[in-house]
Amino acid sequence: MSMVQVKVRETVPGPVRHGGRDVLIDLTNDRTTARELIRRAVEEQIRLLGIDVARRRDIGHRPHLLAEDVRVQAASGVVRLPTAPPALPDVTDAVTRAHRAFERNVFVVLVGGRQVDQLDEEIVLRPGEPVVFLRLTALAGG
């Protein structure tokens, strides 16, 4: 069997695309489950975060904020400079939280435009078929 590379896009609804980092994950074949896609995407996001943290240490961490950091912090009423690169999340905890979030419909998984309903539902991936993790948001006023 040949490896299948899947691009997972994390996004939230709205006029401007925003959300997490798109990641590429390698699978051993074209059949998987939402549980496995979520696990592999979370692991890859944390791996990439680790590279970012290491890069910051290598160039000498200079406290500064990105525009997105300022926007997020401003919403809470306080904007602070970071004191050190963030600690990496525990992979097992992050995967467990992501699986629970899927089960609570915090986000849905769309494969080729079709919503996956269960964590252990079998998914057959086709080359170039989009995989999207869509974070759901409450409607205004409700």
XYZ file of C-alpha atoms in Angstrom:
142
model
C 0.000 0.000 0.000
C 1.179 3.495 -0.718
C 1.180 6.441 1.649
C -1.639 8.947 1.391
C -0.907 12.583 2.198
C -3.902 14.556 3.437
C -4.121 18.324 3.866
C -6.288 19.219 6.850
C -7.597 22.774 6.960
C -8.854 24.162 10.269
C -11.222 27.103 9.946
C -14.218 28.895 11.433
C -17.233 30.258 9.550
C -17.165 33.883 8.509
C -16.377 36.245 5.657
C -12.610 36.046 6.276
C -10.885 32.671 6.564
C -9.260 32.299 9.910
C -8.473 29.499 12.258
C -5.600 27.201 12.966
C -2.702 26.129 10.865
C -3.285 23.879 7.857
C -1.332 20.666 8.289
C -0.250 17.805 6.054
C -0.560 14.347 7.534
C 0.668 11.075 6.107
C -1.540 8.000 6.390
C -0.626 4.425 5.533
C -3.695 3.961 3.323
C -6.818 5.701 2.021
C -9.128 4.334 4.752
C -9.194 5.930 8.184
C -11.564 7.304 10.822
C -12.349 10.769 12.133
C -10.669 9.698 15.395
C -7.419 8.983 13.521
C -7.595 12.134 11.369
C -8.111 14.282 14.472
C -5.304 12.526 16.375
C -2.823 12.880 13.514
C -3.763 16.543 12.864
C -3.358 17.464 16.549
C -0.002 15.656 16.728
C 1.217 17.492 13.615
C 0.046 20.881 14.929
C 1.962 20.313 18.172
C 5.032 19.119 16.240
C 4.971 22.313 14.144
C 4.465 24.426 17.269
C 7.574 22.771 18.735
C 9.568 23.780 15.644
C 8.326 27.379 16.032
C 9.298 27.434 19.718
C 12.752 25.990 18.951
C 13.263 28.556 16.177
C 12.418 31.376 18.582
C 14.960 30.049 21.076
C 17.564 29.768 18.302
C 17.194 33.397 17.196
C 17.141 34.671 20.758
C 13.641 35.181 22.025
C 12.660 38.831 21.735
C 9.327 39.515 23.378
C 6.930 40.855 20.791
C 3.307 40.322 19.843
C 1.816 39.534 16.481
C -1.257 41.495 15.387
C -3.393 38.403 16.092
C -1.960 38.207 19.654
C -2.884 41.847 20.278
C -6.413 41.330 18.897
C -7.061 38.255 21.037
C -5.628 39.794 24.199
C -7.388 43.131 23.639
C -10.722 41.313 23.680
C -9.974 40.306 27.289
C -9.086 43.889 28.226
C -5.361 43.352 28.877
C -2.453 43.139 26.423
C 0.839 41.774 27.768
C 4.173 40.920 26.177
C 5.120 37.251 26.349
C 7.819 36.407 28.879
C 8.998 33.176 27.223
C 8.044 30.883 24.376
C 4.923 28.914 25.283
C 5.256 25.421 26.700
C 4.131 22.717 24.317
C 0.794 21.123 25.156
C 0.738 17.491 26.252
C -0.074 15.520 23.080
C -2.273 12.930 24.799
C -4.301 15.612 26.600
C -4.643 17.687 23.428
C -5.875 14.679 21.420
C -8.362 13.738 24.164
C -9.683 17.325 24.278
C -10.023 17.390 20.486
C -11.948 14.083 20.444
C -14.286 15.386 23.172
C -14.765 18.662 21.292
C -15.773 16.689 18.180
C -18.269 14.648 20.233
C -19.747 17.889 21.680
C -20.031 19.382 18.157
C -17.562 22.171 18.907
C -16.237 21.401 15.432
C -17.191 19.091 12.588
C -15.049 17.139 10.155
C -15.882 17.498 6.474
C -14.337 15.113 3.951
C -15.016 15.880 0.323
C -17.892 18.137 1.385
C -19.570 15.415 3.479
C -19.846 15.717 7.260
C -18.460 12.824 9.301
C -20.827 12.051 12.184
C -18.951 9.577 14.402
C -15.368 9.347 15.639
C -15.034 5.731 14.500
C -16.875 6.098 11.189
C -14.755 4.783 8.323
C -13.640 7.426 5.860
C -12.315 6.665 2.392
C -10.013 9.447 1.224
C -9.580 10.317 -2.413
C -6.485 12.105 -3.778
C -6.873 15.871 -3.579
C -10.131 15.622 -1.647
C -10.385 18.397 0.934
C -10.522 17.607 4.655
C -11.802 20.501 6.770
C -12.117 20.848 10.530
C -14.848 23.473 10.834
C -15.189 25.090 14.233
C -18.800 25.922 14.966
C -19.783 29.224 16.543
C -23.005 30.233 18.238
C -25.359 32.447 16.279
C -25.487 36.063 17.431
C -28.044 36.372 20.186
C -28.260 32.651 20.797
